[in-house]
Short mmCIF file of C-alpha atoms in Angstrom, two decimals:
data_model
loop_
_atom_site.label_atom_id
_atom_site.label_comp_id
_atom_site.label_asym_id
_atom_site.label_seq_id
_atom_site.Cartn_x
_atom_site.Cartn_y
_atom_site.Cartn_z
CA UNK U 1 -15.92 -10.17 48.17
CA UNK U 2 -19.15 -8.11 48.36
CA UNK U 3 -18.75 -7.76 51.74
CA UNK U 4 -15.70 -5.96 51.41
CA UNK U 5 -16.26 -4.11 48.25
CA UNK U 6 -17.47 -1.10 50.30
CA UNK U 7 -13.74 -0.77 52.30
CA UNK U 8 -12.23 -1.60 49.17
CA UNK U 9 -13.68 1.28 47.18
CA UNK U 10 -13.17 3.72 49.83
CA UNK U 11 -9.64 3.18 49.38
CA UNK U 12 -10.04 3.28 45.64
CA UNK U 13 -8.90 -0.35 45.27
CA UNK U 14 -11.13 -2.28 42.38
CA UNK U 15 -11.95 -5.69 43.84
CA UNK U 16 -12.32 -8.96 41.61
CA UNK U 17 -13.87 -11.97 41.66
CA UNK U 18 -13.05 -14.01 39.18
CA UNK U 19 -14.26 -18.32 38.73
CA UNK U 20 -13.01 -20.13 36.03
CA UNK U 21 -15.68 -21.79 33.61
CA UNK U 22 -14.54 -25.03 34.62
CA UNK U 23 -14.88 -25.08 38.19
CA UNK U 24 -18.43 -26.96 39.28
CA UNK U 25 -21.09 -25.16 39.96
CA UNK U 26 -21.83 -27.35 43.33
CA UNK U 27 -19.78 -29.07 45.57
CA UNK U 28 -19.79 -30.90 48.81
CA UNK U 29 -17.20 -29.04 51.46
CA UNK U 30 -17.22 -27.13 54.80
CA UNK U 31 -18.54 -23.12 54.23
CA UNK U 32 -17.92 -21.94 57.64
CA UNK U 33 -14.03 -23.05 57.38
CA UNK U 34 -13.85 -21.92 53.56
CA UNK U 35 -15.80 -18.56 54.50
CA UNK U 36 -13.46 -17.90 57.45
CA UNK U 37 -10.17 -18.61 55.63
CA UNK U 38 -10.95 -16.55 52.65
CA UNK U 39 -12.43 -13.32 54.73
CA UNK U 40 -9.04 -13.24 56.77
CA UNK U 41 -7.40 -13.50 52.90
CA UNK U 42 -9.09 -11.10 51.35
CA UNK U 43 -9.56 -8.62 54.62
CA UNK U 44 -5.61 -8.90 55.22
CA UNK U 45 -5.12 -8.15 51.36
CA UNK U 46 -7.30 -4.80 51.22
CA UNK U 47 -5.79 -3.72 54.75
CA UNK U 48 -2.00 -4.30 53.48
CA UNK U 49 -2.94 -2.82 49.99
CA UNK U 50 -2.87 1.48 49.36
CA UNK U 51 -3.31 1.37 45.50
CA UNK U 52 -4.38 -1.38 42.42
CA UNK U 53 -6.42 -4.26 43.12
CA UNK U 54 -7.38 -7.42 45.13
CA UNK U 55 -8.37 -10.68 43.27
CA UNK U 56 -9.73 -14.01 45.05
CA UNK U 57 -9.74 -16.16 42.15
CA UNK U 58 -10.95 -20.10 41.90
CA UNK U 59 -9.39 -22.57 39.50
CA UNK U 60 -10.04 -26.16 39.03
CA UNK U 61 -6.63 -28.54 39.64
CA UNK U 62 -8.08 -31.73 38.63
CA UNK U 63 -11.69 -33.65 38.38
CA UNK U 64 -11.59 -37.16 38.60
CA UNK U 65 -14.95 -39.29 39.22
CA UNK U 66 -17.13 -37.55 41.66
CA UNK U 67 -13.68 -35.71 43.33
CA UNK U 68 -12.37 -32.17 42.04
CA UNK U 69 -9.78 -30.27 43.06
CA UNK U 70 -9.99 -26.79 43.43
CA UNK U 71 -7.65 -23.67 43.64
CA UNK U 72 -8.40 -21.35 45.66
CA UNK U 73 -5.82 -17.56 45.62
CA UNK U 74 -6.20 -14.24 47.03
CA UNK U 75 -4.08 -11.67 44.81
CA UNK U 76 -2.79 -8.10 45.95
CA UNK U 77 -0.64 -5.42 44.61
CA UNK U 78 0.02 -4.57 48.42
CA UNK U 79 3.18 -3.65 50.45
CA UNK U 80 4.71 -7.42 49.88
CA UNK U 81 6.53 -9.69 52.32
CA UNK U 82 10.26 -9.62 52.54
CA UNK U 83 12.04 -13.06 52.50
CA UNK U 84 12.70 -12.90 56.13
CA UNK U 85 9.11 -12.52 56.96
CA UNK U 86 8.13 -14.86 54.65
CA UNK U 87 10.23 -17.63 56.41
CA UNK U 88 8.06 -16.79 59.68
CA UNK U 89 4.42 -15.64 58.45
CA UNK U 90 2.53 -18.65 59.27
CA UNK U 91 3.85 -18.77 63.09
CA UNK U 92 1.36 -17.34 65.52
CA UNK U 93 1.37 -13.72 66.49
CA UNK U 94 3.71 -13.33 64.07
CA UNK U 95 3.79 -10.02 61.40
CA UNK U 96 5.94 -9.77 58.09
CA UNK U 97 7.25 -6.61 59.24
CA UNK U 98 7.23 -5.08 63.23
CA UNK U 99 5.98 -2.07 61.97
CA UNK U 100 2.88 -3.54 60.56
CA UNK U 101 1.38 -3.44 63.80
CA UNK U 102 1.08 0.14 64.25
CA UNK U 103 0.89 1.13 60.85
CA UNK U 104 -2.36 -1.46 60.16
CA UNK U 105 -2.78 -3.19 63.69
CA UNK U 106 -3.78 -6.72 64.08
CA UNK U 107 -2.77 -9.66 66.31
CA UNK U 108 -0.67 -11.83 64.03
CA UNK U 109 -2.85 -14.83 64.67
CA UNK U 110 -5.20 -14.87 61.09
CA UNK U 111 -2.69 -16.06 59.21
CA UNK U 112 -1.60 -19.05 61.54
CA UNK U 113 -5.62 -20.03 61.77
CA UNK U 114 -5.95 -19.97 58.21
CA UNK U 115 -2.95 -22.41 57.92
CA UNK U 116 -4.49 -24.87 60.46
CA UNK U 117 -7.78 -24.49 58.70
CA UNK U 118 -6.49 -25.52 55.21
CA UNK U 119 -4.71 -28.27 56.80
CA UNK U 120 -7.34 -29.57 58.63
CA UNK U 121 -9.45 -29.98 55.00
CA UNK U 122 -6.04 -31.98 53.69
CA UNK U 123 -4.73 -28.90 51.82
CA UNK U 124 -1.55 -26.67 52.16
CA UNK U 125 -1.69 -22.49 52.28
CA UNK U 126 1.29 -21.24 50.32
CA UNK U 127 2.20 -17.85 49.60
CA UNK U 128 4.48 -16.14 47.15
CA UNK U 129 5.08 -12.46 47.66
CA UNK U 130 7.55 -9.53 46.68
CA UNK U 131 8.51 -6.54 48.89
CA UNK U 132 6.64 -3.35 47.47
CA UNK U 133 4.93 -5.50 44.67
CA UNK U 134 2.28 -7.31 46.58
CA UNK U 135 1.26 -10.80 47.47
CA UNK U 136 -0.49 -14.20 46.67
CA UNK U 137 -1.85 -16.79 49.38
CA UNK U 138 -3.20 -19.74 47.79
CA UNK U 139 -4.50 -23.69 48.44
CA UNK U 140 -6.20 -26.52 47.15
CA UNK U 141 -8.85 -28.14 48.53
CA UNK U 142 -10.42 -31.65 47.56
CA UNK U 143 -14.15 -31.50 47.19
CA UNK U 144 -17.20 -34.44 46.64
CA UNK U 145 -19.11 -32.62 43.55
CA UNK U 146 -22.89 -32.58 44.22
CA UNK U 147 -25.02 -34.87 42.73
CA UNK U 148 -28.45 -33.54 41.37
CA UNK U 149 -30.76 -34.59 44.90
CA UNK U 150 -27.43 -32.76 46.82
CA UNK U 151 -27.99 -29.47 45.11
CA UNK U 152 -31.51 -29.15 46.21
CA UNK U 153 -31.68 -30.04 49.71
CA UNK U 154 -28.34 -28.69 50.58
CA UNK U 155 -26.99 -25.52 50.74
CA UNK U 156 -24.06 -24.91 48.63
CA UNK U 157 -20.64 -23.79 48.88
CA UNK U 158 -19.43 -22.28 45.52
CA UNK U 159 -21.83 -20.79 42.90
CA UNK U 160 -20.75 -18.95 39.92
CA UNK U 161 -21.65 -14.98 39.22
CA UNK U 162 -24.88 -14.80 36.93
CA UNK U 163 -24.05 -13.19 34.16
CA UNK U 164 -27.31 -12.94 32.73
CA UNK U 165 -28.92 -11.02 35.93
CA UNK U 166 -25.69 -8.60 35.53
CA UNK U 167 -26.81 -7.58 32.48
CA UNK U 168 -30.43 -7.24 32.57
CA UNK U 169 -29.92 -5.03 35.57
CA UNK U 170 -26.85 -3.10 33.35
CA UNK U 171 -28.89 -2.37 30.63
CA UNK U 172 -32.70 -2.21 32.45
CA UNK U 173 -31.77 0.77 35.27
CA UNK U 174 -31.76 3.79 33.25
CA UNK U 175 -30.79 6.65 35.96
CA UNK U 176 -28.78 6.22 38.92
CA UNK U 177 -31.34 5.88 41.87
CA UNK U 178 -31.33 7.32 45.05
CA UNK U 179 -31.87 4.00 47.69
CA UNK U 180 -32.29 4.61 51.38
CA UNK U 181 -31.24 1.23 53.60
CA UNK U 182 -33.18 0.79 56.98
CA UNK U 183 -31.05 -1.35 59.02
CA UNK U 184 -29.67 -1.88 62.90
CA UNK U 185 -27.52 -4.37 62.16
CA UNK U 186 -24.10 -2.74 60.96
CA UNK U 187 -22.93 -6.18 59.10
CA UNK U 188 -26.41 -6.27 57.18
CA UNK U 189 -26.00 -2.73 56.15
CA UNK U 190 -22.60 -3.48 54.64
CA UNK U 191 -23.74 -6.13 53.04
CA UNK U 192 -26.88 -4.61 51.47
CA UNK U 193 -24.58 -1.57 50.33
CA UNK U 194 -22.15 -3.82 49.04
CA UNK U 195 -24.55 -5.88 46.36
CA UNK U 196 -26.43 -2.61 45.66
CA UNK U 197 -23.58 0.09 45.21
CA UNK U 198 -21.87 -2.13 42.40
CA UNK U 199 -24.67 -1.18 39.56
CA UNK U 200 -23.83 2.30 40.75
CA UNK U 201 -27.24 3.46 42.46
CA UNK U 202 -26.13 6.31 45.51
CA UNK U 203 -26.80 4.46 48.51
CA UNK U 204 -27.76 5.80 52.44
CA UNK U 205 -27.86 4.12 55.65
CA UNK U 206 -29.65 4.53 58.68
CA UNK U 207 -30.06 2.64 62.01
CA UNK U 208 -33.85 2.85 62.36
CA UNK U 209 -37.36 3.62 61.64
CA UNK U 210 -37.25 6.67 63.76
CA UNK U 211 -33.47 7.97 61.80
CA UNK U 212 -35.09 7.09 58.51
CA UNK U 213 -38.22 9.55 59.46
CA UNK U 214 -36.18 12.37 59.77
CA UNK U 215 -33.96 11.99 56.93
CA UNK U 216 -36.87 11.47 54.57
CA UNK U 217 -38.43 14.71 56.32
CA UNK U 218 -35.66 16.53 54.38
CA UNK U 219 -34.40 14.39 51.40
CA UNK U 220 -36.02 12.51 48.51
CA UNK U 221 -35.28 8.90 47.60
CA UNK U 222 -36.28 6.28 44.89
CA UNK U 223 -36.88 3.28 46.73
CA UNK U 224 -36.57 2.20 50.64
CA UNK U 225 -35.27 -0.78 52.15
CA UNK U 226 -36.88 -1.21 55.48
CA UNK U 227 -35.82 -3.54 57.97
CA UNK U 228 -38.34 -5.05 59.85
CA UNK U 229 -37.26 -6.11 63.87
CA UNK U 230 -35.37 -2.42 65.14
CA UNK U 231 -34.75 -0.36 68.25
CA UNK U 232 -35.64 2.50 69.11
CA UNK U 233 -39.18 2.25 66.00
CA UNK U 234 -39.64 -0.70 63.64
CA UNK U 235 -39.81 -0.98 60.59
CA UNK U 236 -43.88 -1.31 60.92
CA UNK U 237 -44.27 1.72 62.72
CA UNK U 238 -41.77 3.78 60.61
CA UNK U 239 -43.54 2.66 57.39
CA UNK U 240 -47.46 3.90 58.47
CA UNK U 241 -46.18 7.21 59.54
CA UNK U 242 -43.89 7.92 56.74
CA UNK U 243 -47.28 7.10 54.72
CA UNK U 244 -49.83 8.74 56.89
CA UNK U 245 -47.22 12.11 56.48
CA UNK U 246 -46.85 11.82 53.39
CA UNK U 247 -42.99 12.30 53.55
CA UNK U 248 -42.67 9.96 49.83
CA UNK U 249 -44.32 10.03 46.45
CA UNK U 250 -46.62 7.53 45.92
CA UNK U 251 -44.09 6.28 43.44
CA UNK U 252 -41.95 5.59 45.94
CA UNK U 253 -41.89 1.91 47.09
CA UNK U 254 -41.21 0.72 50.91
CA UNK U 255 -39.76 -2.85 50.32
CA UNK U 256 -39.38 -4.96 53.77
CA UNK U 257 -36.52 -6.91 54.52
CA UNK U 258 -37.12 -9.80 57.40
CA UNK U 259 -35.68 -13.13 58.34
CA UNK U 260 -39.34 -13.81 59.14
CA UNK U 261 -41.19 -15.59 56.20
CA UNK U 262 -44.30 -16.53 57.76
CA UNK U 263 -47.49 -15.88 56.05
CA UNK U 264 -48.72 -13.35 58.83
CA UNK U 265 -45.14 -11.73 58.69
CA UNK U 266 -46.06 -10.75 55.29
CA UNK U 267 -50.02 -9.55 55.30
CA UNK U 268 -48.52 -7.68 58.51
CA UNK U 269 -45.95 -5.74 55.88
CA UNK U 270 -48.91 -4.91 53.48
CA UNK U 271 -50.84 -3.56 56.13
CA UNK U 272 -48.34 -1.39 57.47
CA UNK U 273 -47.78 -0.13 54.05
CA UNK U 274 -44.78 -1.58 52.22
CA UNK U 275 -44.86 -2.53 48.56
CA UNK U 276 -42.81 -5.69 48.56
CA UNK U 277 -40.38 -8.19 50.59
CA UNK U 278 -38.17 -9.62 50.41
CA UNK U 279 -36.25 -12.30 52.61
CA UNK U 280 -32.97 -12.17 54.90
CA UNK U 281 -30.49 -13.33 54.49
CA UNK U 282 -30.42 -11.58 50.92
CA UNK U 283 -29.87 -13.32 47.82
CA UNK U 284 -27.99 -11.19 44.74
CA UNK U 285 -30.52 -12.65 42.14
CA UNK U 286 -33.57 -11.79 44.42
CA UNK U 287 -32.32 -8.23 45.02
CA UNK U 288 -31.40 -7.09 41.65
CA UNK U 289 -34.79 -8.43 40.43
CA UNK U 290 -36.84 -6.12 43.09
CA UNK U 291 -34.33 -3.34 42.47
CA UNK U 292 -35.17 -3.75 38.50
CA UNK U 293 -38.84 -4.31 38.80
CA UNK U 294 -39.50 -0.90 41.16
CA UNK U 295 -36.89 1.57 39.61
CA UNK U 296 -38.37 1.30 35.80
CA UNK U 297 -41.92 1.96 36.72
CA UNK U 298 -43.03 -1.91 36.49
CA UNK U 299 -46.84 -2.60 37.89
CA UNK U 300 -46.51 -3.10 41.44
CA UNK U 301 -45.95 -6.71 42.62
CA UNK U 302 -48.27 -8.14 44.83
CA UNK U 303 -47.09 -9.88 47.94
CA UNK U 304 -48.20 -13.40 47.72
CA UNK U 305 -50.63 -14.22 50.70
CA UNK U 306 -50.82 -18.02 50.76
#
């Protein structure tokens, strides 16, 4: 969902995500087919919706012994399917409507691949839908919950929003902050923007070290996200000369972002200059906490060196 709250907003769509209280906090399943099914879902329901809302929503069926059942529904207040393309939407390269293929583009095979993928985890993808009144795609899949060993060496599939990091950062972030996002990668950007631009801060992207030099040469920002590994100047490189000119306050913090987590990786960010780090692929929890700790004049953390 976060990665498609930016699109979403742009079209002035409000995007939910919404898990029932129920519904286990860990369980045992395939990510990459549950990830790929609901991205088509979701992706499909912003593109085919102009105005109102998207909701992916999970629900839990049934829990019996170490087995639960779990909904799974992606809601839209889109165009709608007519009867007669409901009768056909699952067959490849198919479209609800001829048009659609101009008007939105798109092959026709997303839908078919999603069907195949639920079916291939024992489940069925339904959909009811209205013409001009939107559209609901839904399925259950069976799930092993997680014992206590599983949830720590594991990585898991479904975890709950934390409620209690959405309100510290609510209530803790005082001003709407200015936050500059050093980043090649266009997929990383969106997803940075994404988790950042919900708690409302003004957000700015930029490809690389050198880009981020000249933009901070003529406007000021709160706090920098710098990517580490870039073309064209790296993140290391950026960082000493945007210190050694002087082009940020000294209250302005240069936090790295890096897949690397070596111990090197990290005494090499601290002597290029950056405040903090923090590690790709980004956690929500880990991000709000650097984005509380640096924007309400906290004592600078310390980048552990062991």
């Amino acid at each position: 969902v976060t990665l498609f709250a930016t699109n979403a907003h742009s079209k002035n769509l409000k995007v939910v995500c919404k898990i029932e209280d129920d519904v286990p906090n860990f369980v045992r399943g395939d990510p990459t087919r549950i990830r790929q099914i609901l991205t088509n879902l979701t992706g499909n329901a912003i593109k085919f919706t102009s105005e109102g809302e998207v909701c992916v929503s999970l629900a839990l069926v049934e829990h019996k012994d170490n087995l639960v059942v779990i909904n799974f529904k992606v809601r839209d207040t889109g165009i709608g399917i007519s009867q007669e393309g409901l009768s056909h939407i699952f067959e490849s390269f198919a479209q609800a409507d001829g048009s659609t293929t101009r008007v939105f583009g798109g092959t026709g095979l997303g839908l078919a691949i999603c069907k195949q993928l639920v079916e291939l985890m024992g489940g069925q993808l339904d959909v009811e839908s209205q013409l001009g009144k939107g559209s609901c795609f839904s399925f259950n899949i069976v799930f092993e919950e997680s014992v206590s060993s599983f949830k720590e060496t594991q990585p898991i599939l479904l975890t709950k929003p934390d409620k209690a990091v959405d309100e510290v950062i609510s209530s803790s972030l005082v001003k709407p902050s200015r936050i500059l996002i050093v980043e090649d990668n266009k997929i990383n950007q969106q997803v940075a923007k994404g988790m950042i631009m919900q708690y409302g801060f003004e957000i700015e992207l930029v490809n690389n070290g050198q880009e981020a030099i000249e933009i901070l040469s003529n406007e000021s920002f709160d706090l920098i996200f710098m990517d580490c590994q870039m073309p064209v100047m790296d993140g290391y490189e950026a960082t000493r000369i945007i210190k050694m000119q002087k082009l940020i306050s000294e209250n302005v913090p240069i936090v790295a972002m890096t897949a690397n987590a070596m111990a090197g990786d990290k005494e090499k960010c601290l002597e290029a200059g950056m405040d903090d780090y923090i590690a790709k692929p980004l956690k929500l929890s880990e991000l709000l906490s650097c984005l509380s700790h640096w924007l309400n004049g906290a004592d600078q953390i310390k980048i552990d060196k062991k």
